[in-house]
Structures are given as structure tokens and as C-alpha cells.
Short mmCIF file of C-alpha atoms in Angstrom, two decimals:
data_model
loop_
_atom_site.label_atom_id
_atom_site.label_comp_id
_atom_site.label_asym_id
_atom_site.label_seq_id
_atom_site.Cartn_x
_atom_site.Cartn_y
_atom_site.Cartn_z
CA MET H 1 -19.91 127.75 -23.99
CA ASN H 2 -16.99 125.87 -22.51
CA GLU H 3 -18.12 122.78 -24.37
CA LEU H 4 -17.74 124.57 -27.72
CA ILE H 5 -14.36 126.06 -26.77
CA ASN H 6 -13.06 122.70 -25.58
CA LYS H 7 -14.25 120.99 -28.74
CA VAL H 8 -12.53 123.53 -30.97
CA LYS H 9 -9.33 123.24 -28.95
CA GLU H 10 -9.53 119.48 -29.32
CA LEU H 11 -9.84 119.81 -33.09
CA PHE H 12 -6.76 122.05 -33.21
CA ASP H 13 -4.76 119.81 -30.88
CA SER H 14 -5.51 116.77 -33.03
CA GLU H 15 -4.60 118.78 -36.15
CA SER H 16 -8.05 118.13 -37.58
CA ILE H 17 -8.61 121.78 -38.54
CA ASP H 18 -6.54 124.76 -39.63
CA LEU H 19 -9.35 127.30 -39.23
CA PHE H 20 -12.55 127.55 -37.23
CA ILE H 21 -15.32 129.98 -38.19
CA GLY H 22 -17.44 131.12 -35.26
CA TYR H 23 -18.51 134.17 -33.28
CA GLU H 24 -16.86 136.52 -30.83
CA ALA H 25 -18.32 139.35 -28.76
CA GLY H 26 -18.47 142.56 -30.80
CA SER H 27 -19.05 146.14 -29.68
CA ASN H 28 -22.83 145.84 -29.88
CA ARG H 29 -23.54 142.28 -30.97
CA PRO H 30 -21.68 139.05 -31.88
CA ARG H 31 -19.55 139.19 -35.00
CA PRO H 32 -17.81 136.56 -37.16
CA PHE H 33 -14.51 135.35 -35.75
CA PHE H 34 -11.84 133.28 -37.48
CA VAL H 35 -9.96 131.08 -35.04
CA LYS H 36 -6.49 130.13 -36.26
CA ASN H 37 -4.98 128.57 -33.15
CA VAL H 38 -5.84 127.06 -29.78
CA SER H 39 -5.45 130.29 -27.78
CA ASP H 40 -7.89 132.15 -30.04
CA ALA H 41 -10.59 129.60 -29.22
CA ASP H 42 -11.11 131.17 -25.78
CA LYS H 43 -12.77 134.16 -27.49
CA LEU H 44 -15.53 132.04 -29.03
CA ILE H 45 -19.12 132.65 -27.98
CA PHE H 46 -22.49 131.27 -29.03
CA ASP H 47 -25.92 132.38 -27.83
CA ASP H 48 -29.37 133.11 -29.27
CA ARG H 49 -28.04 136.29 -30.92
CA CYS H 50 -25.67 134.26 -33.12
CA GLN H 51 -28.11 133.64 -35.94
CA GLY H 52 -25.99 134.94 -38.81
CA ASN H 53 -25.21 132.64 -41.70
CA LEU H 54 -21.50 131.87 -41.38
CA ALA H 55 -21.76 129.40 -44.26
CA VAL H 56 -21.11 132.38 -46.55
CA TYR H 57 -17.39 132.08 -45.72
CA LEU H 58 -17.07 128.42 -46.68
CA THR H 59 -16.92 129.16 -50.42
CA ARG H 60 -14.46 132.05 -50.04
CA LYS H 61 -11.36 130.52 -51.59
CA ASP H 62 -9.09 133.26 -50.27
CA LEU H 63 -10.09 132.18 -46.76
CA THR H 64 -10.61 128.41 -46.94
CA ALA H 65 -8.68 127.07 -49.95
CA GLY H 66 -6.46 124.14 -48.96
CA LYS H 67 -7.57 124.29 -45.32
CA ARG H 68 -9.42 121.94 -43.04
CA VAL H 69 -12.23 124.08 -41.68
CA GLY H 70 -14.55 123.92 -38.70
CA ILE H 71 -17.67 126.02 -38.39
CA SER H 72 -20.18 126.93 -35.70
CA ALA H 73 -23.45 126.62 -37.61
CA SER H 74 -26.81 128.13 -36.76
CA TYR H 75 -30.06 126.55 -38.02
CA TYR H 76 -29.95 128.53 -41.27
CA ALA H 77 -26.22 127.98 -41.76
CA LEU H 78 -26.95 124.25 -41.60
CA LYS H 79 -29.59 124.65 -44.32
CA SER H 80 -27.09 126.51 -46.51
CA ILE H 81 -24.35 123.95 -45.86
CA LEU H 82 -26.74 121.17 -46.88
CA GLN H 83 -27.53 122.98 -50.14
CA LEU H 84 -23.83 123.63 -50.78
CA PHE H 85 -23.23 119.89 -50.35
CA ASN H 86 -26.00 119.27 -52.87
CA GLU H 87 -24.25 121.60 -55.32
CA ASN H 88 -20.85 119.94 -54.77
CA GLN H 89 -19.29 123.11 -53.38
CA LEU H 90 -17.94 121.62 -50.14
CA ASN H 91 -15.60 118.76 -49.30
CA LYS H 92 -17.13 116.88 -46.38
CA ASP H 93 -13.78 115.30 -45.54
CA ARG H 94 -12.26 118.72 -44.84
CA LEU H 95 -15.19 120.24 -42.98
CA HIS H 96 -16.16 119.89 -39.31
CA ILE H 97 -19.67 121.18 -38.59
CA ILE H 98 -20.78 121.99 -35.05
CA SER H 99 -24.20 123.27 -34.02
CA VAL H 100 -24.90 124.78 -30.63
CA ASP H 101 -28.47 125.05 -29.33
CA ASN H 102 -29.77 127.62 -26.83
CA ASN H 103 -28.88 125.26 -23.97
CA SER H 104 -25.22 125.26 -25.10
CA SER H 105 -25.57 121.61 -26.13
CA LEU H 106 -23.23 120.60 -28.95
CA THR H 107 -24.14 118.55 -32.00
CA VAL H 108 -21.31 117.45 -34.30
CA PHE H 109 -22.32 116.48 -37.84
CA SER H 110 -20.34 114.03 -39.93
CA ASP H 111 -22.38 114.05 -43.15
CA ALA H 112 -25.27 115.62 -45.04
CA ASP H 113 -27.74 112.94 -43.95
CA GLN H 114 -27.25 113.87 -40.28
CA ILE H 115 -27.83 117.55 -41.08
CA ARG H 116 -30.96 116.70 -43.07
CA GLU H 117 -32.34 114.59 -40.22
CA TYR H 118 -31.57 117.32 -37.69
CA LEU H 119 -33.33 119.99 -39.75
CA GLN H 120 -36.39 117.80 -40.25
CA LYS H 121 -36.99 117.54 -36.51
CA THR H 122 -35.80 121.01 -35.45
CA PRO H 123 -38.23 123.94 -35.80
CA PRO H 124 -36.82 127.09 -37.42
CA PRO H 125 -36.23 130.20 -35.28
CA SER H 126 -39.25 132.47 -34.95
CA LYS H 127 -39.53 135.43 -37.34
CA MET H 128 -42.62 137.26 -36.12
CA GLU H 129 -41.89 140.60 -37.81
CA ASP H 130 -41.20 138.95 -41.16
CA ASP H 131 -44.29 136.77 -40.87
CA LYS H 132 -46.41 139.85 -40.20
CA LEU H 133 -45.08 141.70 -43.26
CA VAL H 134 -45.49 138.62 -45.47
CA LYS H 135 -49.15 138.40 -44.50
CA GLU H 136 -49.59 142.10 -45.33
CA LEU H 137 -47.97 141.57 -48.74
CA GLU H 138 -50.09 138.50 -49.46
CA ALA H 139 -53.23 140.49 -48.66
CA MET H 140 -52.30 143.13 -51.28
CA ASN H 141 -53.46 142.96 -54.88
CA ALA H 142 -50.91 143.02 -57.69
CA SER H 143 -51.00 146.81 -58.08
CA GLU H 144 -50.46 147.37 -54.37
CA ARG H 145 -47.51 144.94 -54.27
CA TRP H 146 -45.99 146.64 -57.32
CA ALA H 147 -46.27 150.01 -55.60
CA PHE H 148 -44.74 148.61 -52.38
CA TRP H 149 -41.73 147.07 -54.08
CA SER H 150 -41.27 150.03 -56.45
CA ASP H 151 -41.06 152.30 -53.43
CA GLU H 152 -38.69 150.00 -51.52
CA LEU H 153 -36.37 149.19 -54.41
CA SER H 154 -36.17 152.82 -55.52
CA LYS H 155 -33.94 153.33 -52.45
CA CYS H 156 -31.36 150.75 -53.58
CA PHE H 157 -28.00 152.14 -54.73
CA LYS H 158 -26.57 148.76 -55.79
CA CYS H 159 -23.94 148.25 -53.13
CA TYR H 160 -24.48 144.48 -53.57
CA ALA H 161 -24.21 143.82 -49.83
CA CYS H 162 -27.10 141.37 -50.33
CA ARG H 163 -24.97 139.36 -52.74
CA ALA H 164 -21.93 139.41 -50.46
CA ALA H 165 -23.96 138.14 -47.50
CA CYS H 166 -25.52 135.19 -49.32
CA PRO H 167 -23.85 131.74 -49.05
CA MET H 168 -25.41 130.73 -52.36
CA CYS H 169 -23.83 133.63 -54.28
CA TYR H 170 -20.50 131.95 -54.93
CA CYS H 171 -20.09 132.59 -58.67
CA THR H 172 -16.57 133.74 -59.53
CA LYS H 173 -18.11 136.42 -61.74
CA CYS H 174 -21.60 137.71 -61.02
CA ILE H 175 -23.97 138.70 -63.79
CA VAL H 176 -23.77 142.32 -62.59
CA GLU H 177 -20.05 142.28 -63.40
CA VAL H 178 -20.57 141.04 -66.95
CA ASN H 179 -20.59 143.88 -69.48
CA ARG H 180 -20.27 141.97 -72.78
CA PRO H 181 -23.24 141.91 -73.04
CA GLN H 182 -24.47 144.19 -70.25
CA TRP H 183 -27.23 142.10 -68.68
CA ILE H 184 -27.87 144.38 -65.69
CA GLN H 185 -27.50 148.14 -66.02
CA PRO H 186 -24.90 149.37 -63.48
CA TRP H 187 -26.63 152.59 -62.46
CA ALA H 188 -29.24 152.75 -59.72
CA SER H 189 -32.83 153.44 -60.69
CA THR H 190 -36.11 151.79 -59.77
CA LEU H 191 -36.41 149.62 -62.89
CA THR H 192 -32.73 148.60 -63.06
CA ASN H 193 -32.83 147.83 -59.34
CA MET H 194 -35.83 145.62 -60.00
CA GLU H 195 -33.90 143.88 -62.79
CA TRP H 196 -31.11 143.09 -60.35
CA GLN H 197 -33.37 141.83 -57.57
CA ILE H 198 -35.57 139.77 -59.91
CA ASN H 199 -32.44 138.18 -61.36
CA ARG H 200 -31.06 137.50 -57.87
CA VAL H 201 -34.32 135.94 -56.69
CA MET H 202 -34.53 133.72 -59.77
CA HIS H 203 -31.06 132.37 -59.06
CA MET H 204 -32.07 131.70 -55.44
CA ALA H 205 -35.24 129.83 -56.43
CA GLY H 206 -35.22 126.44 -54.73
CA ARG H 207 -31.79 127.17 -53.19
CA CYS H 208 -32.45 129.86 -50.59
CA SER H 209 -32.15 128.78 -46.94
CA ASP H 210 -34.46 131.65 -45.89
CA CYS H 211 -31.81 132.92 -43.47
CA GLY H 212 -32.58 136.58 -44.21
CA SER H 213 -28.91 137.59 -44.36
CA CYS H 214 -29.46 139.58 -47.56
CA GLY H 215 -32.08 141.77 -45.85
CA THR H 216 -29.98 142.12 -42.70
CA ALA H 217 -26.99 143.23 -44.76
CA CYS H 218 -28.94 145.91 -46.65
CA PRO H 219 -27.76 149.30 -45.30
CA LEU H 220 -31.11 150.85 -46.23
CA GLY H 221 -33.26 148.24 -44.51
CA ILE H 222 -35.02 147.10 -47.69
CA PRO H 223 -36.75 143.77 -46.88
CA ILE H 224 -35.30 142.04 -49.93
CA HIS H 225 -35.08 138.76 -48.03
CA LEU H 226 -38.86 138.55 -48.31
CA LEU H 227 -38.55 138.35 -52.08
CA THR H 228 -36.57 135.12 -51.80
CA HIS H 229 -38.83 133.93 -48.97
CA MET H 230 -41.96 134.36 -51.05
CA MET H 231 -40.25 132.79 -54.08
CA THR H 232 -39.37 129.79 -51.89
CA GLU H 233 -43.02 129.45 -50.90
CA THR H 234 -44.11 129.68 -54.55
CA VAL H 235 -41.56 127.10 -55.65
CA ALA H 236 -42.57 124.69 -52.88
CA ALA H 237 -46.27 125.08 -53.75
CA ASN H 238 -45.74 124.46 -57.47
CA PHE H 239 -42.81 122.05 -57.59
CA GLY H 240 -42.44 120.66 -54.08
CA LYS H 241 -39.56 121.20 -51.71
CA ASN H 242 -35.99 120.73 -52.85
CA ASP H 243 -35.05 117.04 -52.57
CA GLY H 244 -31.36 117.70 -53.01
CA HIS H 245 -31.28 116.73 -56.68
CA GLY H 246 -30.77 119.95 -58.58
CA ASN H 247 -32.71 123.19 -58.24
CA VAL H 248 -35.52 124.93 -60.06
CA LEU H 249 -33.46 126.58 -62.79
CA SER H 250 -31.32 123.51 -63.49
CA THR H 251 -33.93 120.77 -63.59
CA PHE H 252 -36.99 119.92 -65.65
CA LYS H 253 -39.69 117.30 -65.27
CA PRO H 254 -42.34 116.68 -67.96
CA GLU H 255 -44.99 116.54 -65.24
CA ASP H 256 -44.11 119.99 -63.86
CA GLN H 257 -47.25 122.09 -63.72
CA GLU H 258 -47.38 125.43 -65.48
CA SER H 259 -50.31 127.00 -63.67
CA PHE H 260 -48.00 129.66 -62.24
CA ILE H 261 -47.55 131.15 -65.75
CA ARG H 262 -50.00 133.96 -66.31
#
């Protein structure tokens, strides 16, 4: 931990950053912490509980606009940062990315290629509970899956915590806030909730880092992160993994297969 603290202090002392986004000890678990000076850096922590996706704050203009920013990035935050680079949402010259492994060893990234290489050789964190539920869903027929998601999404009251937690939801005006025309009905009901989640998943297709932050943020415990997870698997199977040149909804290739259309 001292290695991270010392590195952040070094960045402040050299006037390389104005803000560092990391974790501090919360009441029950680590929480996001925004370091604004050298003395604040002593509060920083990083351990295996710090798996949240802090990349969500990098596109918050009220927080980062005009600032040189450092960030303590977990595996999934690195995946999101790489995608945000691909979408031209981040300035690499004003961003200092630090990853800390479970042995408190620091890795400092200078560009997207280093992040890509790191992710290729680093296995993702285990998600045994999610993997178990995915297998159960895959074993269901279409009617059973419809019943499962109808039941789960009927609980949703459209707080949009899932949207707020996602690093890839950086639109200045979300489709749910557009009312001329009204694309998504504002009230909560099973079908309108499905409209919202289907729309959200479509916009995440080929972009989702699979961090699960949307599901973690849901106050009702709806496993909505599995919708984007399963979409990611479908996209990879039909179109290949994202190569950093566009995403599913913004690109077209004549050779794209259409076997997924039923």
C-alpha cells in the first residue's frame, strides 16, 4: 500500500496531477475517494475488495474537466479505460493510470497498447456466482428465460442507478430523458422496464467491460449485469471480439453473418 501512496504523492509533488481517483476505507467496505492534495494520499487503500469500476468518474466533466487526473484502476476499470480510449473520450496526456495487484505491486500504464497487453495476459477476477446463474439461464428454454426476466424486471422502479454506475453511459442526455419523442416510457412496469433494459444492453453491445457495476448498483439486486454479459458473449460469437475499431452498433461489414436473426 505504501508503494501506491508514495507514487501518488510523487505525482502531486511533480505537479503531474490535480486529482487522483482511488479508494479509502468506508464503514463496511472500500469506497471511492478523490485525492486533491499530498496529505489526502495517506488515506488511500487498495486490496482485493477494491473491484469497483472507478473509470465511471473519468467522463464526469464536473469532476475532471481541465484537470490532470490519476486513477487506481482494477482489472475491469482498465477494460473500460481502454474502450473509452477507443471512443476518443479520454486524453492520454492528462491521465495517469495505475493498477495494483493483490501483492500490492504497482503497474503504471503510459498508453492504450500497454493496457491491452496487460489485459491479454492477466486473467479476469473469478465470478463463481455469476457463472453459476449464467449456466442456469443458458439451460432454460426461451419461455423459461422470458418468465425469469419478466419476474426480475417487474421489480425495477427506474432509479437508473445502473446507468449512473456504468463508465460507458456518458451521453450528455440519455434516451430516457428525451421526451420529444418519448422513446422510453417514464413509468415503471414490466414491459416498459424491459424496453429500458433492452435499449441499455443494445448500447452496451461490444462496449461492455463486464465489470458488473450495473448489477451491483441495483438497490433491488436485479442481476441486470448478466444481460450485458450474455450480450457480450453473443456479440463475440457472431462478430468476434472488439478490436478497438468501432462497436457493434456503429460498424458494418458486408461479411457479417446474420444467423442470429430469427
